[in-house]
Amino acid sequence: MKINRQAMNKITMIAATGIFFIFYTEAAAAPAMLPNITIGVGEANSPQELSQSLQMIFLITILSLAPSILIMMTSFLRLIISFHFLRAALGTQTMPSNQILVGLALFLTFFIMSPVLSNIKTNAWDPYQNNQITQAEAFDLGVIPLKEFMVMQTRDEDIKLFMDLSGRAPLESDAQIIQELPLHVVIPAFIISELRTGFIIGFLIYIPFIVIDMVVASTLMSMGMMMLPPVMISLPFKILLFVLADGWNLIIGQLVQTFRFG
């Protein structure tokens, strides 16, 4: 019986080895199904092919710059600066987190910019999709609503600064500003104007919370409790004040109303 078991084990090992080599040989003989990906520059057979290639490169470039366009050319900049000042004034360190603040600012940006996006879709994207205008005309028509929005939020002093730096003569009327003011003047003027507005809003947000810090610090000093950090005591009162005043509703409502539309 013992001999039969040893013989059976040897036969099983030989059979398993044979099956393994059979499947391995078939797998090695089968052609490998691997994707063939090539990137190269060839000769275009027609001007249309070259134009399509350039359009694709232009589209990829726009997509790579989309985060910068979203941050620097919309209402996002003012919103995120104000939210960070609010968190610093409350003294809650990392609450709300950066992800929450960025997400809130992003959705508020879509809400504020919806008239501009609707105007771009109606006047530029839909006619281009229907082959009524060319790509260059669609770009020119699509930039106008965005340029109007940025000019409405930008101070005249900031526009004049970059007009002087670029060596351009001052424009005479508002209509001429929208039509002839170049983007390389509008965008930096809009950015520094939004930074200024965001810092002003941050200063106004800080005032009530600074008052609470001063009251708590003075109270602790008068009680002789020098070793107790005033921030530890003032933080619950600041959060309580913010909740009782319905702070998020108040601040977001006022922030949205600070943007001007024609």
Short mmCIF file of C-alpha atoms in Angstrom, two decimals:
data_model
loop_
_atom_site.label_atom_id
_atom_site.label_comp_id
_atom_site.label_asym_id
_atom_site.label_seq_id
_atom_site.Cartn_x
_atom_site.Cartn_y
_atom_site.Cartn_z
CA MET A 1 0.00 0.00 0.00
CA LYS A 2 2.90 2.26 0.80
CA ILE A 3 4.53 1.53 -2.58
CA ASN A 4 1.27 2.31 -4.38
CA ARG A 5 1.00 5.71 -2.66
CA GLN A 6 4.55 6.65 -3.64
CA ALA A 7 3.87 5.59 -7.21
CA MET A 8 0.66 7.61 -7.31
CA ASN A 9 2.48 10.72 -6.00
CA LYS A 10 5.16 10.36 -8.68
CA ILE A 11 2.55 9.90 -11.43
CA THR A 12 0.65 12.99 -10.20
CA MET A 13 3.81 15.14 -10.21
CA ILE A 14 4.73 13.98 -13.71
CA ALA A 15 1.21 14.70 -15.00
CA ALA A 16 1.15 18.18 -13.43
CA THR A 17 4.54 19.00 -14.90
CA GLY A 18 3.44 17.87 -18.33
CA ILE A 19 0.24 19.94 -18.22
CA PHE A 20 2.24 23.00 -17.11
CA PHE A 21 4.68 22.68 -20.03
CA ILE A 22 1.82 22.19 -22.51
CA PHE A 23 0.04 25.38 -21.44
CA TYR A 24 3.32 27.32 -21.22
CA THR A 25 4.25 26.30 -24.80
CA GLU A 26 0.83 27.34 -26.13
CA ALA A 27 1.00 30.69 -24.30
CA ALA A 28 4.48 31.38 -25.62
CA ALA A 29 3.43 30.50 -29.16
CA ALA A 30 0.36 32.81 -29.03
CA PRO A 31 0.92 36.34 -30.34
CA ALA A 32 1.14 39.02 -27.67
CA MET A 33 -1.82 41.46 -27.77
CA LEU A 34 -0.04 44.71 -26.84
CA PRO A 35 -1.17 48.20 -27.87
CA ASN A 36 0.91 50.07 -30.39
CA ILE A 37 1.15 53.75 -29.37
CA THR A 38 3.20 56.11 -31.45
CA ILE A 39 3.68 59.88 -31.31
CA GLY A 40 5.39 61.54 -34.21
CA VAL A 41 5.49 64.49 -36.55
CA GLY A 42 4.79 63.74 -40.18
CA GLU A 43 4.12 65.60 -43.35
CA ALA A 44 0.60 66.96 -43.78
CA ASN A 45 -1.10 66.09 -47.05
CA SER A 46 -3.28 69.21 -47.05
CA PRO A 47 -3.61 72.54 -45.24
CA GLN A 48 -6.76 71.20 -43.57
CA GLU A 49 -4.76 68.46 -41.82
CA LEU A 50 -2.26 71.02 -40.54
CA SER A 51 -5.09 73.24 -39.34
CA GLN A 52 -6.69 70.35 -37.44
CA SER A 53 -3.37 69.48 -35.80
CA LEU A 54 -2.86 73.08 -34.70
CA GLN A 55 -6.40 73.19 -33.35
CA MET A 56 -5.72 70.06 -31.31
CA ILE A 57 -2.50 71.55 -29.89
CA PHE A 58 -4.38 74.76 -29.07
CA LEU A 59 -7.14 72.79 -27.30
CA ILE A 60 -4.62 70.82 -25.21
CA THR A 61 -2.91 74.09 -24.25
CA ILE A 62 -6.22 75.61 -23.16
CA LEU A 63 -7.03 72.53 -21.06
CA SER A 64 -3.64 72.71 -19.34
CA LEU A 65 -4.26 76.38 -18.52
CA ALA A 66 -7.86 75.79 -17.37
CA PRO A 67 -7.02 75.83 -13.60
CA SER A 68 -5.20 79.15 -13.96
CA ILE A 69 -8.08 80.59 -16.01
CA LEU A 70 -10.58 79.45 -13.38
CA ILE A 71 -8.58 80.92 -10.49
CA MET A 72 -7.39 84.18 -12.02
CA MET A 73 -10.17 85.24 -14.42
CA THR A 74 -13.32 84.53 -12.38
CA SER A 75 -14.81 85.33 -8.99
CA PHE A 76 -12.87 82.45 -7.41
CA LEU A 77 -9.93 84.64 -6.35
CA ARG A 78 -11.96 87.04 -4.19
CA LEU A 79 -13.97 84.22 -2.64
CA ILE A 80 -11.05 82.04 -1.60
CA ILE A 81 -9.13 84.99 -0.11
CA SER A 82 -12.18 86.01 1.94
CA PHE A 83 -12.74 82.44 3.19
CA HIS A 84 -9.14 82.09 4.32
CA PHE A 85 -9.32 85.40 6.19
CA LEU A 86 -12.54 84.21 7.83
CA ARG A 87 -10.91 81.00 9.04
CA ALA A 88 -7.88 82.89 10.34
CA ALA A 89 -10.13 85.40 12.15
CA LEU A 90 -12.10 82.60 13.81
CA GLY A 91 -8.84 80.95 14.87
CA THR A 92 -10.09 77.43 14.07
CA GLN A 93 -6.76 76.50 12.42
CA THR A 94 -7.69 73.86 9.81
CA MET A 95 -11.47 73.83 10.19
CA PRO A 96 -13.04 74.17 7.67
CA SER A 97 -10.31 72.39 5.75
CA ASN A 98 -8.76 73.70 2.55
CA GLN A 99 -10.74 71.17 0.50
CA ILE A 100 -14.03 72.44 1.92
CA LEU A 101 -13.15 76.10 1.34
CA VAL A 102 -11.95 75.45 -2.22
CA GLY A 103 -15.06 73.38 -3.01
CA LEU A 104 -17.37 76.06 -1.62
CA ALA A 105 -15.54 78.79 -3.56
CA LEU A 106 -15.69 76.66 -6.72
CA PHE A 107 -19.45 76.11 -6.60
CA LEU A 108 -20.06 79.77 -5.72
CA THR A 109 -17.90 80.68 -8.73
CA PHE A 110 -20.12 78.58 -11.00
CA PHE A 111 -23.17 80.32 -9.50
CA ILE A 112 -21.75 83.83 -9.93
CA MET A 113 -20.32 83.19 -13.40
CA SER A 114 -23.44 81.46 -14.76
CA PRO A 115 -24.71 84.58 -16.63
CA VAL A 116 -21.28 85.01 -18.24
CA LEU A 117 -21.08 81.33 -19.22
CA SER A 118 -24.61 81.43 -20.59
CA ASN A 119 -23.72 84.49 -22.67
CA ILE A 120 -20.60 82.77 -24.04
CA LYS A 121 -22.62 79.67 -24.95
CA THR A 122 -25.35 81.66 -26.68
CA ASN A 123 -23.17 84.11 -28.61
CA ALA A 124 -20.07 82.04 -29.36
CA TRP A 125 -20.34 78.31 -28.74
CA ASP A 126 -23.75 77.59 -30.29
CA PRO A 127 -23.07 79.52 -33.54
CA TYR A 128 -19.68 77.79 -33.84
CA GLN A 129 -21.28 74.37 -33.34
CA ASN A 130 -23.82 75.21 -36.06
CA ASN A 131 -21.01 76.26 -38.45
CA GLN A 132 -22.31 79.83 -38.56
CA ILE A 133 -19.00 81.42 -37.51
CA THR A 134 -15.33 80.44 -37.65
CA GLN A 135 -13.18 79.41 -34.73
CA ALA A 136 -11.44 82.80 -34.61
CA GLU A 137 -14.79 84.61 -34.56
CA ALA A 138 -16.07 82.28 -31.83
CA PHE A 139 -13.00 83.06 -29.71
CA ASP A 140 -13.44 86.81 -30.18
CA LEU A 141 -17.15 86.64 -29.31
CA GLY A 142 -16.53 84.36 -26.33
CA VAL A 143 -13.91 86.62 -24.80
CA ILE A 144 -16.18 89.69 -24.78
CA PRO A 145 -18.54 88.57 -21.93
CA LEU A 146 -15.58 87.47 -19.81
CA LYS A 147 -13.76 90.72 -20.51
CA GLU A 148 -16.89 92.70 -19.59
CA PHE A 149 -17.12 90.84 -16.27
CA MET A 150 -13.46 91.49 -15.42
CA VAL A 151 -13.64 95.17 -16.39
CA MET A 152 -16.75 95.64 -14.23
CA GLN A 153 -14.86 94.36 -11.17
CA THR A 154 -11.60 96.21 -11.90
CA ARG A 155 -10.73 99.69 -10.70
CA ASP A 156 -9.94 102.33 -13.30
CA GLU A 157 -6.62 103.00 -11.55
CA ASP A 158 -5.50 99.40 -12.10
CA ILE A 159 -6.45 99.46 -15.77
CA LYS A 160 -4.67 102.77 -16.20
CA LEU A 161 -1.56 101.34 -14.52
CA PHE A 162 -1.19 98.51 -17.03
CA MET A 163 -2.16 100.75 -19.93
CA ASP A 164 0.72 103.05 -18.97
CA LEU A 165 3.10 100.12 -18.47
CA SER A 166 2.24 98.76 -21.93
CA GLY A 167 2.68 102.18 -23.53
CA ARG A 168 -0.92 102.45 -24.75
CA ALA A 169 -2.96 105.62 -24.91
CA PRO A 170 -5.93 105.86 -22.50
CA LEU A 171 -9.30 104.90 -23.97
CA GLU A 172 -12.08 107.44 -24.15
CA SER A 173 -15.36 105.56 -23.53
CA ASP A 174 -16.56 102.42 -21.75
CA ALA A 175 -17.61 100.82 -25.03
CA GLN A 176 -14.16 101.41 -26.41
CA ILE A 177 -12.66 99.84 -23.28
CA ILE A 178 -14.59 96.60 -23.77
CA GLN A 179 -13.86 96.33 -27.49
CA GLU A 180 -10.24 97.48 -27.69
CA LEU A 181 -8.74 96.75 -24.28
CA PRO A 182 -6.41 93.72 -24.74
CA LEU A 183 -6.53 90.72 -22.47
CA HIS A 184 -2.90 91.10 -21.40
CA VAL A 185 -3.96 94.41 -19.82
CA VAL A 186 -7.34 93.33 -18.43
CA ILE A 187 -6.19 90.12 -16.71
CA PRO A 188 -3.37 91.51 -14.47
CA ALA A 189 -5.46 94.59 -13.68
CA PHE A 190 -8.35 92.34 -12.66
CA ILE A 191 -6.06 90.16 -10.51
CA ILE A 192 -4.56 93.00 -8.46
CA SER A 193 -7.97 94.61 -8.10
CA GLU A 194 -9.42 91.33 -6.78
CA LEU A 195 -6.50 90.96 -4.37
CA ARG A 196 -7.17 94.45 -3.02
CA THR A 197 -10.90 93.77 -2.66
CA GLY A 198 -10.27 90.43 -0.97
CA PHE A 199 -7.93 92.01 1.59
CA ILE A 200 -10.47 94.76 2.33
CA ILE A 201 -13.17 92.14 2.93
CA GLY A 202 -10.73 90.20 5.14
CA PHE A 203 -10.08 93.32 7.24
CA LEU A 204 -13.82 93.86 7.74
CA ILE A 205 -14.26 90.21 8.73
CA TYR A 206 -11.46 90.49 11.30
CA ILE A 207 -12.94 93.49 13.21
CA PRO A 208 -15.67 91.76 15.33
CA PHE A 209 -13.40 88.83 16.19
CA ILE A 210 -10.56 91.16 17.23
CA VAL A 211 -12.99 92.92 19.57
CA ILE A 212 -13.81 89.59 21.23
CA ASP A 213 -10.09 88.79 21.62
CA MET A 214 -9.45 92.18 23.22
CA VAL A 215 -12.37 91.84 25.65
CA VAL A 216 -11.31 88.34 26.69
CA ALA A 217 -7.65 89.37 27.08
CA SER A 218 -8.60 92.42 29.18
CA THR A 219 -10.91 90.33 31.38
CA LEU A 220 -8.26 87.69 32.02
CA MET A 221 -5.67 90.34 32.81
CA SER A 222 -7.99 92.09 35.27
CA MET A 223 -8.64 88.74 36.99
CA GLY A 224 -4.90 88.09 37.28
CA MET A 225 -5.04 85.00 35.08
CA MET A 226 -1.91 85.81 33.09
CA MET A 227 -0.93 82.22 32.36
CA LEU A 228 -4.22 81.27 30.68
CA PRO A 229 -4.06 81.80 26.89
CA PRO A 230 -6.79 84.25 25.81
CA VAL A 231 -7.28 82.34 22.55
CA MET A 232 -8.47 79.28 24.46
CA ILE A 233 -11.26 81.32 26.05
CA SER A 234 -12.14 83.55 23.09
CA LEU A 235 -12.46 80.73 20.53
CA PRO A 236 -15.79 79.34 21.85
CA PHE A 237 -17.22 82.87 22.07
CA LYS A 238 -16.17 83.64 18.49
CA ILE A 239 -17.75 80.43 17.23
CA LEU A 240 -20.90 81.17 19.24
CA LEU A 241 -21.11 84.70 17.81
CA PHE A 242 -20.61 83.39 14.28
CA VAL A 243 -23.34 80.76 14.67
CA LEU A 244 -25.85 83.11 16.34
CA ALA A 245 -25.32 85.73 13.62
CA ASP A 246 -25.83 83.06 10.92
CA GLY A 247 -22.36 83.91 9.69
CA TRP A 248 -22.16 81.72 6.60
CA ASN A 249 -25.45 83.04 5.24
CA LEU A 250 -24.46 86.62 5.98
CA ILE A 251 -20.92 86.48 4.59
CA ILE A 252 -21.72 84.51 1.44
CA GLY A 253 -24.73 86.70 0.71
CA GLN A 254 -22.65 89.86 1.03
CA LEU A 255 -19.76 88.37 -0.97
CA VAL A 256 -22.01 87.50 -3.90
CA GLN A 257 -23.48 91.00 -3.87
CA THR A 258 -20.03 92.58 -4.11
CA PHE A 259 -19.75 91.44 -7.74
CA ARG A 260 -21.11 93.90 -10.27
CA PHE A 261 -22.82 93.04 -13.54
CA GLY A 262 -23.81 95.34 -16.33
#
